Short mmCIF file of C-alpha atoms in Angstrom, two decimals:
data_model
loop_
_atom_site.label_atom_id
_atom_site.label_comp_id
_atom_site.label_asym_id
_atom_site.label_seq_id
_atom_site.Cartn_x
_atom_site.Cartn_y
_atom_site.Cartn_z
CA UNK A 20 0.00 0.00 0.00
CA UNK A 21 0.83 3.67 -0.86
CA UNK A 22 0.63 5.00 2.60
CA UNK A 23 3.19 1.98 4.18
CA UNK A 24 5.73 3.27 2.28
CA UNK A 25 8.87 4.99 3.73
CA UNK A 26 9.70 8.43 2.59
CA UNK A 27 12.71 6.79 0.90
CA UNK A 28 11.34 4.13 -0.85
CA UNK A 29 8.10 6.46 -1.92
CA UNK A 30 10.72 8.70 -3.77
CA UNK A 31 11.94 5.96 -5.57
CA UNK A 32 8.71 4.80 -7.23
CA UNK A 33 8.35 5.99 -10.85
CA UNK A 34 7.43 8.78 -11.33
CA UNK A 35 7.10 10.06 -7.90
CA UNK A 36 7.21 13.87 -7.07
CA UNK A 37 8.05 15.52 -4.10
CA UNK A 38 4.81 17.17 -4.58
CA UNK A 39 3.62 13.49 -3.72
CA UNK A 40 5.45 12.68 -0.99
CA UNK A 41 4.62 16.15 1.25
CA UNK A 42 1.09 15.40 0.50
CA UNK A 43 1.41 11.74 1.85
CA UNK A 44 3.63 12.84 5.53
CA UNK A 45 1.56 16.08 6.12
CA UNK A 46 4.84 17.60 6.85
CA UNK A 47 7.03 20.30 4.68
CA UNK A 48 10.72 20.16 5.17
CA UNK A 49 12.04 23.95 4.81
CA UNK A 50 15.86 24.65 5.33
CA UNK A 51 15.87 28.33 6.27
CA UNK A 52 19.39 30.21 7.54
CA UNK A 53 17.05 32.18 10.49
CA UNK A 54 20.12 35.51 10.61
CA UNK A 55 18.43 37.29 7.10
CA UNK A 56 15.86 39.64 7.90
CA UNK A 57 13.25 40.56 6.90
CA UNK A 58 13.46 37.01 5.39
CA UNK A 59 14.08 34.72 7.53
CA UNK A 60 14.94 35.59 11.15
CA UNK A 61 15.35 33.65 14.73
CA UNK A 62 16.24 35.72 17.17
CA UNK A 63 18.75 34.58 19.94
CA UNK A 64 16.54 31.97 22.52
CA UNK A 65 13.88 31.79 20.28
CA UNK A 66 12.24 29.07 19.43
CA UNK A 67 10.82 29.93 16.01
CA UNK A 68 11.36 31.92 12.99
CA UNK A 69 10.15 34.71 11.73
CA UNK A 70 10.23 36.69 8.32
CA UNK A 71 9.08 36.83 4.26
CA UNK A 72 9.88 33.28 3.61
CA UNK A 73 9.21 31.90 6.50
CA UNK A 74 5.19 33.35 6.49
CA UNK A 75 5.24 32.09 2.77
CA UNK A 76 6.16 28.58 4.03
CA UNK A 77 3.20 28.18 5.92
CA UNK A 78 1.15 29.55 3.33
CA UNK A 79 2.76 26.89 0.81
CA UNK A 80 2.23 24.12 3.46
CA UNK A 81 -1.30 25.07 4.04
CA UNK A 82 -2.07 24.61 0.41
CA UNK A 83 -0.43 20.85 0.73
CA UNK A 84 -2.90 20.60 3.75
CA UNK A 85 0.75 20.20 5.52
CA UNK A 86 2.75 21.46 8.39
CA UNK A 87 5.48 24.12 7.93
CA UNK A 88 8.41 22.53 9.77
CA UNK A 89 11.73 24.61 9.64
CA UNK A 90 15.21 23.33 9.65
CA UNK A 91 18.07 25.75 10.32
CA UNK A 92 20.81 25.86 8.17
CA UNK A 93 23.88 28.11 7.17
CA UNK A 94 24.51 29.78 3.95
CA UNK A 95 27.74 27.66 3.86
CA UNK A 96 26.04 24.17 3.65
CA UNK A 97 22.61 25.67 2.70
CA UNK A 98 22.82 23.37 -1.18
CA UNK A 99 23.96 19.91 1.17
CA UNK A 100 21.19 20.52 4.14
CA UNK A 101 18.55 20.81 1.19
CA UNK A 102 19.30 18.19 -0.45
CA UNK A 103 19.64 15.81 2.02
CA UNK A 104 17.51 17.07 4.34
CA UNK A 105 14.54 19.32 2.66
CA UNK A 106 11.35 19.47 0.24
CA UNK A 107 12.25 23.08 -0.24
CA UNK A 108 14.44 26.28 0.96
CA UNK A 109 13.28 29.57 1.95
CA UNK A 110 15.23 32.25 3.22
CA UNK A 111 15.77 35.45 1.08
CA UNK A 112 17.41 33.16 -1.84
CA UNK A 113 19.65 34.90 -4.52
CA UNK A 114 18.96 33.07 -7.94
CA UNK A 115 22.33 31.94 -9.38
CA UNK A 116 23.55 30.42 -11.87
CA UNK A 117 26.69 27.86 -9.91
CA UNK A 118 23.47 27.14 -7.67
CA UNK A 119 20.86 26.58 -10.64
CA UNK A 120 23.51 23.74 -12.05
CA UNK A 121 23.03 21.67 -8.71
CA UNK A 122 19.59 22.64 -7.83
CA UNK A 123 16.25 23.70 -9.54
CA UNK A 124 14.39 26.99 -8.01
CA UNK A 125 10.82 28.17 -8.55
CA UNK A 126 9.39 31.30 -10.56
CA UNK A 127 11.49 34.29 -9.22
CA UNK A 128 9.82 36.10 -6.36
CA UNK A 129 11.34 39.47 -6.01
CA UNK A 130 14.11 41.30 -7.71
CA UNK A 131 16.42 42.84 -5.54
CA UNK A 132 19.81 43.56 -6.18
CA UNK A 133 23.24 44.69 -4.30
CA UNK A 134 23.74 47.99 -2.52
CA UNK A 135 25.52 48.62 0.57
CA UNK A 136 24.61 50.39 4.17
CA UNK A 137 26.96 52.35 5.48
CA UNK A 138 27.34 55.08 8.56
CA UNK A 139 24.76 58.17 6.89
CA UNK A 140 27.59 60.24 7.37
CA UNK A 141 29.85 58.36 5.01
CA UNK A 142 26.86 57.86 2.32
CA UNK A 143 28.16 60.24 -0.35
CA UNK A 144 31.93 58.36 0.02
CA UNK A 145 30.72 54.92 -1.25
CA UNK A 146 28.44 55.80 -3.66
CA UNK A 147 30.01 53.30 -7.01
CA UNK A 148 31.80 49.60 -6.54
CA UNK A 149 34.73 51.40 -7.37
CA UNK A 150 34.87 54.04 -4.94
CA UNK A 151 34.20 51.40 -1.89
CA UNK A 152 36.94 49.30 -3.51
CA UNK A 153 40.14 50.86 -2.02
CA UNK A 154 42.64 49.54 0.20
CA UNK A 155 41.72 51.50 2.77
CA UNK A 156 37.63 50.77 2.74
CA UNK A 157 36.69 48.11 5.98
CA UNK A 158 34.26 46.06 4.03
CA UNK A 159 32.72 43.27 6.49
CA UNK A 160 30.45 40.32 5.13
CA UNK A 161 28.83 37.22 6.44
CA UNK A 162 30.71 34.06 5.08
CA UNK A 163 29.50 31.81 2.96
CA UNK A 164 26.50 33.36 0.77
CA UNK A 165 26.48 36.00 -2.31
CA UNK A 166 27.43 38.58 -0.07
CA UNK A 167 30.74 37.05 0.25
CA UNK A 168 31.44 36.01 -3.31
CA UNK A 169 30.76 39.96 -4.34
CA UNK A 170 32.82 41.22 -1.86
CA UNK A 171 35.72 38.63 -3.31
CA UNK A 172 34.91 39.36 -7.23
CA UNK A 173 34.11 42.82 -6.78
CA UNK A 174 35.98 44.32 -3.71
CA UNK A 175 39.13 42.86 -3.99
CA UNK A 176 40.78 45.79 -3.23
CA UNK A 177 38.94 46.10 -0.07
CA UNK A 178 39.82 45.14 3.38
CA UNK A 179 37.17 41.94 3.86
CA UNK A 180 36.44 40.94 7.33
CA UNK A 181 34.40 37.88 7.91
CA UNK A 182 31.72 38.40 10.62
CA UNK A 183 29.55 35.11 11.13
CA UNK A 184 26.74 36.28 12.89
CA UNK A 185 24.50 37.44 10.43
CA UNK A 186 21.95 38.74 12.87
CA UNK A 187 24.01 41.46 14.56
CA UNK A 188 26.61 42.46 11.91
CA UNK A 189 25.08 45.76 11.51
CA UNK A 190 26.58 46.46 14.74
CA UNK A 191 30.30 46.16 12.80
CA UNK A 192 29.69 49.36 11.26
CA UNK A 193 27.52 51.23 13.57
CA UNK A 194 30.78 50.80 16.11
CA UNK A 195 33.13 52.26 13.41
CA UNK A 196 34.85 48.07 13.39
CA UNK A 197 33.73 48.50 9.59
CA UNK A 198 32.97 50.67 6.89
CA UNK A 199 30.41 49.35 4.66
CA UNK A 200 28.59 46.03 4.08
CA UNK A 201 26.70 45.08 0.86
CA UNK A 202 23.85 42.92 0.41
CA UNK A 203 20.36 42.79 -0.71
CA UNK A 204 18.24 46.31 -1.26
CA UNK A 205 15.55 45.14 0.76
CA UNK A 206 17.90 43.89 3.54
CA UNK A 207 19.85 47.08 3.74
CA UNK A 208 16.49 49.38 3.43
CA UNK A 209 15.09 47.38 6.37
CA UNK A 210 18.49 47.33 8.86
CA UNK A 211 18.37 51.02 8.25
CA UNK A 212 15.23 51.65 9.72
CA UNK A 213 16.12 49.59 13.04
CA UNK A 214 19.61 50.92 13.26
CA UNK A 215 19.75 54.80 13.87
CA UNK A 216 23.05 56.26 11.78
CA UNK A 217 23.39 53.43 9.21
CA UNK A 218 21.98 54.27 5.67
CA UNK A 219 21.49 52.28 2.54
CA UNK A 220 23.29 53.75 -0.22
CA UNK A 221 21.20 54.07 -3.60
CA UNK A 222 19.08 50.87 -2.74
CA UNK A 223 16.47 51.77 -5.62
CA UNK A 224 19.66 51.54 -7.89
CA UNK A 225 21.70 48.74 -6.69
CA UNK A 226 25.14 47.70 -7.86
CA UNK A 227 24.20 44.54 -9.01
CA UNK A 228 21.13 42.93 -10.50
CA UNK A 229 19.70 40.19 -8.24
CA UNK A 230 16.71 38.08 -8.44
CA UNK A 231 15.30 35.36 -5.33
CA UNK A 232 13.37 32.24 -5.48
CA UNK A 233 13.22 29.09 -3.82
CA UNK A 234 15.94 26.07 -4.09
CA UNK A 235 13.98 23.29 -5.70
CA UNK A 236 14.67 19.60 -6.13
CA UNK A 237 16.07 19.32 -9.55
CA UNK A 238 14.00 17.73 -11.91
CA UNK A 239 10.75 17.78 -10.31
CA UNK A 240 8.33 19.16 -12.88
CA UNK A 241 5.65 18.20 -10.50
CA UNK A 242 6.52 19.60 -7.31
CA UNK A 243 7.90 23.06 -9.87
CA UNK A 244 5.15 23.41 -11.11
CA UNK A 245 2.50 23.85 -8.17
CA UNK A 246 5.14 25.69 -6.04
CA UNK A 247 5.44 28.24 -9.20
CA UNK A 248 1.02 27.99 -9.48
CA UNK A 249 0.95 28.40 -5.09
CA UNK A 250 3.02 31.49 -5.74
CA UNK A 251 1.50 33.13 -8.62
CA UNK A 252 -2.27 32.81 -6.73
CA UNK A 253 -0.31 34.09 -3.23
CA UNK A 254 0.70 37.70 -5.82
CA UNK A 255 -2.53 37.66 -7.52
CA UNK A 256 -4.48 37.72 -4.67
CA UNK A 257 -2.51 39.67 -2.68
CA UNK A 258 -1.10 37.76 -0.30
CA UNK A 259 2.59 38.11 -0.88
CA UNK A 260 1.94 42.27 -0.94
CA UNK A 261 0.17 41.52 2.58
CA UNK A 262 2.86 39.13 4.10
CA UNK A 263 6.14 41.71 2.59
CA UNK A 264 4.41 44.71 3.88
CA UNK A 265 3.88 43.16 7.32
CA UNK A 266 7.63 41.63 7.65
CA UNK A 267 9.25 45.28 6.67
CA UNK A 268 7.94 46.99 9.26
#
């Protein structure tokens, strides 16, 4: 019978689909990193997440008739803990293509390229790549995700300090331990409004183009295709507008 079947050997009947499977369990595996707001967020001693992706989750699950059920993950291992671990991952996702030749990802969610936050009093000094690309510039960056690889292909010139806690590396430049950090337009727009005296430089014209989704099991047209219909519904109806709007405030 269908429902005796382990998760393991269910995926290996012909023609199976993830889709399938989360149906069967009633449960949806999400790997999540839980230190990108608005995205995905769990504060210190919390015991849940918050964020975008992480409302979206439970939105997809519902649709399964499924629970949400979020695994934590770093951007460092985030393409191993999904694959061996996940149905799907959520949590402020850039869309690449090194990551799109190991994994599939769904219809593109938001666009939302580079731009850096800086100390508003140093806003007019790092206005171009070039100009934040000096030996002298303090550029700090959490390890592991796009941030990093920009900071290595386009800041080279740059001091680059590693900082692994996501969450509270804000606090690198607000102490004057950094200069600048670049990342996502929404991120940067966000940590500006909860951090008095940092400003996002030109985040309505970032320095590099960006798109996010969600990572994907490769080759599952099935599973694709109804996360791509889920999220098309969520815009149409308004529910992503509703969900965004909430998380950025």
């Amino acid at each position: 019978m269908l429902a005796a079947l382990s998760t393991q050997a269910f995926a290996q009947e012909a023609g199976a689909s993830r889709l399938d499977q989360v149906v069967e369990r009633k449960v949806l595996n999400v790997c999540t990193t839980g230190d990108y707001r608005p995205f995905s967020y769990r504060p210190g001693g919390a015991n849940d997440f918050v964020g975008i992706d992480i409302d979206l989750g439970r939105s997809l699950a519902q649709s399964l008739d499924a629970e949400a059920v979020f695994i934590q993950t770093k951007w460092s291992d985030l393409l191993a803990d999904f694959q061996s671990k996940c149905d799907i991952a959520m949590s402020g996702i850039s869309v690449t293509l090194p990551r799109q030749r190991e994994v599939s990802f769904s219809a593109m969610y938001l666009v939302n390229g580079k731009a850096p936050i800086v100390r508003c009093e140093d806003v007019s000094k790092y206005q171009t790549i070039e100009a934040i690309n000096q030996p002298a510039t303090r550029v700090v960056v959490n390890p592991g995700g796009t941030n990093e690889k920009f900071a290595r292909t386009k800041l080279a010139d740059a001091q680059i300090q590693l900082f692994p806690d996501n969450r509270v590396i804000w606090q690198e430049i607000a102490e004057n331990r950094a200069d600048v950090m670049v990342a996502e337009s929404v991120e940067v727009k966000l940590q500006a409004k909860l951090h008095p005296g940092l400003c996002a430089v030109n985040p309505d014209q970032p320095l590099q183009y960006g798109e996010m989704g969600f990572l994907l099991p490769r080759g599952d047209t099935a599973f694709k295709d109804y996360v791509d219909q889920w999220l098309h519904l969520a815009k149409a109806t308004g529910e992503f507008d509703r969900i965004f709007d909430a998380n950025m405030k």
